[in-house]
GROMACS .gro file of C-alpha atoms in nm:
model
  300
    1MET     CA    1   9.879  10.053   7.222
    2SER     CA    2  10.151  10.172   7.495
    3ALA     CA    3   9.954  10.509   7.579
    4LEU     CA    4   9.643  10.337   7.594
    5THR     CA    5   9.809  10.091   7.834
    6VAL     CA    6   9.965  10.381   8.015
    7THR     CA    7   9.653  10.611   8.005
    8ALA     CA    8   9.462  10.291   8.127
    9VAL     CA    9   9.709  10.210   8.441
   10GLY     CA   10   9.716  10.547   8.494
   11LEU     CA   11   9.317  10.602   8.520
   12THR     CA   12   9.287  10.280   8.748
   13CYS     CA   13   9.543  10.399   9.002
   14LYS     CA   14   9.379  10.772   9.041
   15ALA     CA   15   9.086  10.646   9.087
   16PHE     CA   16   9.187  10.414   9.370
   17LEU     CA   17   9.387  10.707   9.537
   18SER     CA   18   9.038  10.893   9.545
   19SER     CA   19   8.803  10.609   9.632
   20GLY     CA   20   8.842  10.654  10.015
   21LEU     CA   21   9.000  10.310  10.028
   22CYS     CA   22   9.321  10.508  10.150
   23SER     CA   23   9.465  10.876  10.225
   24ILE     CA   24   9.752  11.035  10.024
   25GLN     CA   25   9.960  11.375  10.082
   26VAL     CA   26  10.145  11.471   9.777
   27SER     CA   27  10.422  11.751   9.843
   28GLY     CA   28  10.645  11.893   9.548
   29LEU     CA   29  10.467  11.781   9.311
   30GLN     CA   30  10.520  12.116   9.079
   31ILE     CA   31  10.894  12.024   9.093
   32LEU     CA   32  10.827  11.719   8.839
   33ARG     CA   33  10.561  11.918   8.659
   34ASP     CA   34  10.843  12.181   8.588
   35ALA     CA   35  11.083  11.972   8.484
   36LEU     CA   36  10.856  11.770   8.260
   37GLN     CA   37  10.721  12.098   8.119
   38SER     CA   38  10.978  12.324   8.078
   39PRO     CA   39  10.988  12.495   7.768
   40THR     CA   40  11.365  12.540   7.830
   41ARG     CA   41  11.459  12.186   7.882
   42PRO     CA   42  11.654  12.110   7.566
   43LEU     CA   43  11.497  11.792   7.375
   44GLY     CA   44  11.795  11.601   7.458
   45GLN     CA   45  11.772  11.640   7.849
   46GLY     CA   46  11.609  11.387   7.978
   47VAL     CA   47  11.442  11.393   8.337
   48VAL     CA   48  11.541  11.118   8.602
   49THR     CA   49  11.320  11.053   8.910
   50VAL     CA   50  11.507  10.846   9.194
   51CYS     CA   51  11.296  10.699   9.493
   52ASN     CA   52  11.316  10.451   9.787
   53HIS     CA   53  11.115  10.130   9.712
   54ILE     CA   54  10.910  10.008   9.978
   55SER     CA   55  10.634   9.825   9.788
   56THR     CA   56  10.511   9.628   9.503
   57LEU     CA   57  10.257   9.890   9.456
   58ASP     CA   58  10.479  10.216   9.473
   59ASP     CA   59  10.511  10.190   9.083
   60PRO     CA   60  10.252  10.242   8.932
   61LEU     CA   61  10.046  10.349   9.228
   62VAL     CA   62  10.233  10.650   9.277
   63TRP     CA   63  10.191  10.829   8.936
   64GLY     CA   64   9.825  10.800   8.995
   65VAL     CA   65   9.904  11.158   9.134
   66LEU     CA   66   9.992  11.309   8.814
   67PRO     CA   67   9.735  11.492   8.616
   68ALA     CA   68   9.547  11.263   8.344
   69GLN     CA   69   9.673  11.403   8.047
   70TYR     CA   70  10.057  11.309   8.120
   71TYR     CA   71   9.948  10.975   8.059
   72LEU     CA   72   9.869  11.034   7.671
   73SER     CA   73  10.244  11.163   7.612
   74SER     CA   74  10.560  10.932   7.614
   75ARG     CA   75  10.777  11.262   7.710
   76THR     CA   76  10.572  11.295   8.019
   77THR     CA   77  10.535  10.960   8.184
   78ARG     CA   78  10.776  10.741   8.289
   79TRP     CA   79  11.004  10.431   8.191
   80ALA     CA   80  11.141  10.226   8.475
   81LEU     CA   81  11.364   9.927   8.507
   82GLY     CA   82  11.163   9.630   8.603
   83ALA     CA   83  11.295   9.279   8.726
   84SER     CA   84  11.285   9.000   8.456
   85ASP     CA   85  11.195   8.740   8.747
   86VAL     CA   86  10.909   8.912   8.937
   87ILE     CA   87  10.737   9.072   8.651
   88PHE     CA   88  10.814   8.926   8.297
   89THR     CA   89  10.710   8.615   8.445
   90ASN     CA   90  10.529   8.466   8.140
   91PRO     CA   91  10.388   8.636   7.795
   92VAL     CA   92  10.087   8.803   7.899
   93PHE     CA   93  10.300   8.987   8.167
   94SER     CA   94  10.596   9.054   7.971
   95THR     CA   95  10.347   9.201   7.709
   96PHE     CA   96  10.148   9.420   7.960
   97PHE     CA   97  10.496   9.587   8.103
   98ALA     CA   98  10.673   9.644   7.799
   99LEU     CA   99  10.374   9.825   7.668
  100GLY     CA  100  10.363  10.002   8.019
  101GLN     CA  101  10.695  10.165   7.968
  102THR     CA  102  10.918   9.908   8.161
  103LEU     CA  103  11.253   9.779   8.089
  104GLU     CA  104  11.294   9.414   8.140
  105THR     CA  105  11.594   9.397   8.369
  106PHE     CA  106  11.803   9.106   8.469
  107ARG     CA  107  11.918   9.094   8.840
  108GLY     CA  108  12.292   8.975   8.842
  109GLN     CA  109  12.368   9.072   8.510
  110GLY     CA  110  12.518   9.374   8.643
  111ILE     CA  111  12.506   9.737   8.516
  112TYR     CA  112  12.616   9.638   8.135
  113GLN     CA  113  12.272   9.523   7.988
  114LYS     CA  114  12.006   9.654   7.753
  115SER     CA  115  11.819   9.761   7.947
  116ILE     CA  116  12.054  10.028   8.139
  117ASP     CA  117  12.165  10.099   7.759
  118VAL     CA  118  11.807  10.190   7.687
  119ALA     CA  119  11.734  10.401   7.976
  120ILE     CA  120  12.023  10.605   7.893
  121GLN     CA  121  11.893  10.628   7.497
  122LYS     CA  122  11.546  10.743   7.667
  123LEU     CA  123  11.733  10.989   7.860
  124ASN     CA  124  11.900  11.138   7.539
  125ARG     CA  125  11.568  11.172   7.363
  126GLY     CA  126  11.450  11.401   7.628
  127ASN     CA  127  11.213  11.153   7.803
  128TRP     CA  128  11.180  11.074   8.169
  129VAL     CA  129  11.320  10.759   8.342
  130HIS     CA  130  11.235  10.663   8.679
  131LEU     CA  131  11.470  10.477   8.920
  132PHE     CA  132  11.428  10.265   9.275
  133GLY     CA  133  11.791  10.294   9.353
  134GLU     CA  134  11.758   9.996   9.577
  135GLY     CA  135  11.704   9.739   9.275
  136LYS     CA  136  11.417   9.550   9.522
  137VAL     CA  137  11.148   9.638   9.727
  138ASN     CA  138  11.305   9.698  10.073
  139GLN     CA  139  11.019   9.792  10.378
  140PRO     CA  140  11.125  10.012  10.630
  141ASN     CA  141  11.126   9.778  10.903
  142THR     CA  142  11.413   9.600  10.760
  143TYR     CA  143  11.620   9.900  10.676
  144PRO     CA  144  11.999   9.884  10.784
  145GLN     CA  145  12.120  10.034  11.102
  146ASP     CA  146  12.427  10.238  11.186
  147GLU     CA  147  12.636  10.211  11.482
  148LEU     CA  148  12.408  10.443  11.643
  149GLY     CA  149  12.129  10.212  11.557
  150ARG     CA  150  11.954  10.470  11.301
  151ALA     CA  151  11.780  10.350  10.999
  152GLN     CA  152  11.951  10.392  10.663
  153LEU     CA  153  11.829  10.343  10.327
  154PRO     CA  154  11.986  10.031  10.175
  155ARG     CA  155  12.277  10.102   9.934
  156PHE     CA  156  12.158  10.196   9.577
  157LYS     CA  157  12.298   9.979   9.254
  158TRP     CA  158  12.583  10.135   9.064
  159GLY     CA  159  12.363  10.118   8.737
  160VAL     CA  160  12.252  10.459   8.910
  161GLY     CA  161  12.559  10.604   8.858
  162ARG     CA  162  12.607  10.469   8.497
  163ILE     CA  163  12.269  10.603   8.380
  164LEU     CA  164  12.366  10.950   8.515
  165MET     CA  165  12.682  10.996   8.386
  166GLU     CA  166  12.666  10.866   8.052
  167ALA     CA  167  12.390  11.075   7.937
  168LYS     CA  168  12.501  11.318   7.656
  169ILE     CA  169  12.330  11.634   7.873
  170PRO     CA  170  12.318  11.635   8.256
  171PRO     CA  171  11.967  11.502   8.317
  172VAL     CA  172  11.740  11.665   8.565
  173VAL     CA  173  11.734  11.446   8.834
  174ILE     CA  174  11.458  11.461   9.133
  175PRO     CA  175  11.501  11.256   9.453
  176MET     CA  176  11.134  11.149   9.586
  177TRP     CA  177  11.072  10.967   9.902
  178VAL     CA  178  10.726  10.775   9.946
  179THR     CA  179  10.585  10.633  10.318
  180GLY     CA  180  10.301  10.426  10.371
  181PHE     CA  181  10.314  10.184  10.095
  182ASP     CA  182  10.474   9.947  10.288
  183HIS     CA  183  10.146   9.955  10.504
  184LEU     CA  184   9.955   9.918  10.222
  185MET     CA  185  10.120   9.618  10.075
  186PRO     CA  186  10.300   9.470  10.322
  187GLU     CA  187  10.566   9.190  10.285
  188GLY     CA  188  10.561   8.861  10.428
  189ARG     CA  189  10.187   8.775  10.386
  190PRO     CA  190  10.064   8.442  10.293
  191PHE     CA  191   9.880   8.357   9.984
  192PRO     CA  192   9.611   8.514   9.868
  193TYR     CA  193   9.666   8.821  10.084
  194LYS     CA  194  10.017   8.904   9.958
  195TYR     CA  195   9.822   9.052   9.650
  196LEU     CA  196   9.561   9.214   9.823
  197PRO     CA  197   9.634   9.608   9.919
  198CYS     CA  198   9.548   9.668  10.295
  199LEU     CA  199   9.248   9.950  10.314
  200GLY     CA  200   9.304  10.283  10.537
  201ALA     CA  201   9.661  10.324  10.464
  202ARG     CA  202   9.791  10.678  10.484
  203LEU     CA  203  10.061  10.718  10.198
  204SER     CA  204  10.259  11.032  10.113
  205VAL     CA  205  10.464  11.099   9.824
  206THR     CA  206  10.755  11.398   9.799
  207PHE     CA  207  10.945  11.514   9.545
  208GLY     CA  208  11.275  11.702   9.638
  209LYS     CA  209  11.443  12.029   9.470
  210PRO     CA  210  11.651  11.854   9.155
  211VAL     CA  211  12.023  11.775   9.263
  212PRO     CA  212  12.264  12.035   9.128
  213ALA     CA  213  12.476  11.941   8.820
  214ASP     CA  214  12.763  12.058   9.021
  215GLU     CA  215  12.683  11.863   9.301
  216ILE     CA  216  12.696  11.533   9.043
  217ARG     CA  217  13.013  11.694   8.894
  218GLU     CA  218  13.217  11.663   9.209
  219ALA     CA  219  13.267  11.282   9.145
  220LEU     CA  220  13.493  11.331   8.906
  221ALA     CA  221  13.750  11.443   9.242
  222VAL     CA  222  13.663  11.104   9.354
  223THR     CA  223  14.020  10.913   9.480
  224LYS     CA  224  14.047  10.560   9.555
  225THR     CA  225  14.037  10.633   9.951
  226ASP     CA  226  13.714  10.800   9.923
  227PRO     CA  227  13.496  10.649  10.170
  228ASP     CA  228  13.177  10.607   9.947
  229VAL     CA  229  13.401  10.347   9.695
  230ASP     CA  230  13.520  10.061   9.725
  231PRO     CA  231  13.823   9.987   9.443
  232SER     CA  232  13.820   9.632   9.560
  233ALA     CA  233  13.446   9.610   9.361
  234ILE     CA  234  13.582   9.736   9.022
  235LEU     CA  235  13.490   9.407   8.827
  236THR     CA  236  13.474   9.582   8.508
  237PRO     CA  237  13.646   9.872   8.409
  238ASP     CA  238  13.501  10.077   8.117
  239ASP     CA  239  13.585  10.367   7.903
  240LEU     CA  240  13.477  10.724   8.012
  241ARG     CA  241  13.151  10.801   7.801
  242GLY     CA  242  12.859  11.072   7.823
  243TRP     CA  243  12.852  11.444   7.945
  244LEU     CA  244  13.096  11.355   8.290
  245GLY     CA  245  13.320  11.141   8.052
  246GLU     CA  246  13.382  11.474   7.821
  247GLU     CA  247  13.458  11.732   8.118
  248SER     CA  248  13.681  11.462   8.245
  249LYS     CA  249  13.885  11.447   7.914
  250GLU     CA  250  13.885  11.858   7.955
  251ARG     CA  251  14.030  11.820   8.306
  252LYS     CA  252  14.274  11.568   8.189
  253LYS     CA  253  14.399  11.792   7.902
  254TYR     CA  254  14.472  12.096   8.161
  255GLY     CA  255  14.642  11.838   8.382
  256SER     CA  256  14.351  11.855   8.670
  257ALA     CA  257  14.216  11.489   8.697
  258ARG     CA  258  14.389  11.285   8.943
  259TYR     CA  259  14.369  10.951   8.772
  260TYR     CA  260  14.503  10.868   8.429
  261ASP     CA  261  14.375  10.502   8.430
  262GLU     CA  262  14.047  10.586   8.307
  263LYS     CA  263  13.869  10.237   8.322
  264MET     CA  264  13.965  10.226   8.684
  265TYR     CA  265  13.857  10.597   8.716
  266ALA     CA  266  13.516  10.548   8.524
  267SER     CA  267  13.435  10.303   8.773
  268LEU     CA  268  13.500  10.495   9.100
  269ILE     CA  269  13.322  10.794   8.955
  270ARG     CA  270  13.008  10.509   8.908
  271GLN     CA  271  12.990  10.476   9.251
  272LYS     CA  272  13.048  10.822   9.387
  273ILE     CA  273  12.766  10.937   9.148
  274THR     CA  274  12.537  10.677   9.315
  275ALA     CA  275  12.653  10.773   9.670
  276ILE     CA  276  12.608  11.116   9.609
  277ILE     CA  277  12.222  11.032   9.518
  278HIS     CA  278  12.193  10.820   9.759
  279ARG     CA  279  12.272  11.085  10.030
  280ASP     CA  280  12.022  11.315   9.861
  281VAL     CA  281  11.715  11.060   9.863
  282GLU     CA  282  11.813  10.963  10.199
  283ALA     CA  283  11.818  11.304  10.341
  284LEU     CA  284  11.494  11.371  10.181
  285GLY     CA  285  11.324  11.116  10.389
  286LYS     CA  286  11.488  11.218  10.689
  287SER     CA  287  11.412  11.541  10.648
  288ILE     CA  288  11.010  11.467  10.599
  289SER     CA  289  10.992  11.225  10.928
  290GLY     CA  290  11.290  11.298  11.092
  291ASP     CA  291  11.329  10.909  11.142
  292LEU     CA  292  11.359  10.651  10.824
  293LEU     CA  293  11.127  10.445  11.015
  294ALA     CA  294  10.860  10.677  11.109
  295ASN     CA  295  10.575  10.778  10.925
  296PRO     CA  296  10.524  11.140  10.877
  297LEU     CA  297  10.139  11.130  10.871
  298GLN     CA  298  10.129  10.912  11.235
  299ASP     CA  299  10.030  11.192  11.408
  300LEU     CA  300   9.812  11.404  11.185
   0.00000   0.00000   0.00000
């Protein structure tokens, strides 16, 4: 039933993207395909894609760009986290989204909840997990601005860091960037228009180069004074686990670890990893458009 649901949704999205009701430009898809199909990827090494989130149709519509045969295997179809109060609102929706490989996530319950645990388990089985780091839809015209008035991608949730650091093997992490979906499904429209896509939108989906494991490993050198972390935000200290936990133990063994309070150290690492991935996704967006608020297709 799960494969049937994923295939039906995938083919519907593929048909919509091919209908001429909108246009789409895809770049770097081969990067994701290589990661998913690589014969050298160990069975226990997962794939993580991390993307900006600008409309309610980002997922699943964006996956209409995948070859249809990908929908038939759980190893080549994504697992995603979905908000309980948005899509798991009745038994029919709950069943549908669960069959569609969406993990029910409760906002406000933090990073120590079942959906995060299951996402880590999926990675350890070599599956693909897709993350919208912001945790909710943020359309570009609402992005925060820096002191120079430049748009910035909203902060990512620290669950991103926990998922990446607690996998047993460093996962393949691929940044993504989408544009135009906010024009396809603008927020704030009245009923019933808020449920209807706007035709003629010009969409783009870009897959960036995988984030090197060494870049994520740099989080092991984090300190309390690092500008990417907030020591006062350590609400639930935890033990170091996963591949980075093992490497941290090695550093401590040889006296190179900066912290000996593992529980605080784990929290700082999570924040640092999240900031690293946030920067890479934001950098991909800026490399495409030069401005996070710009549409790279507007002058075509």
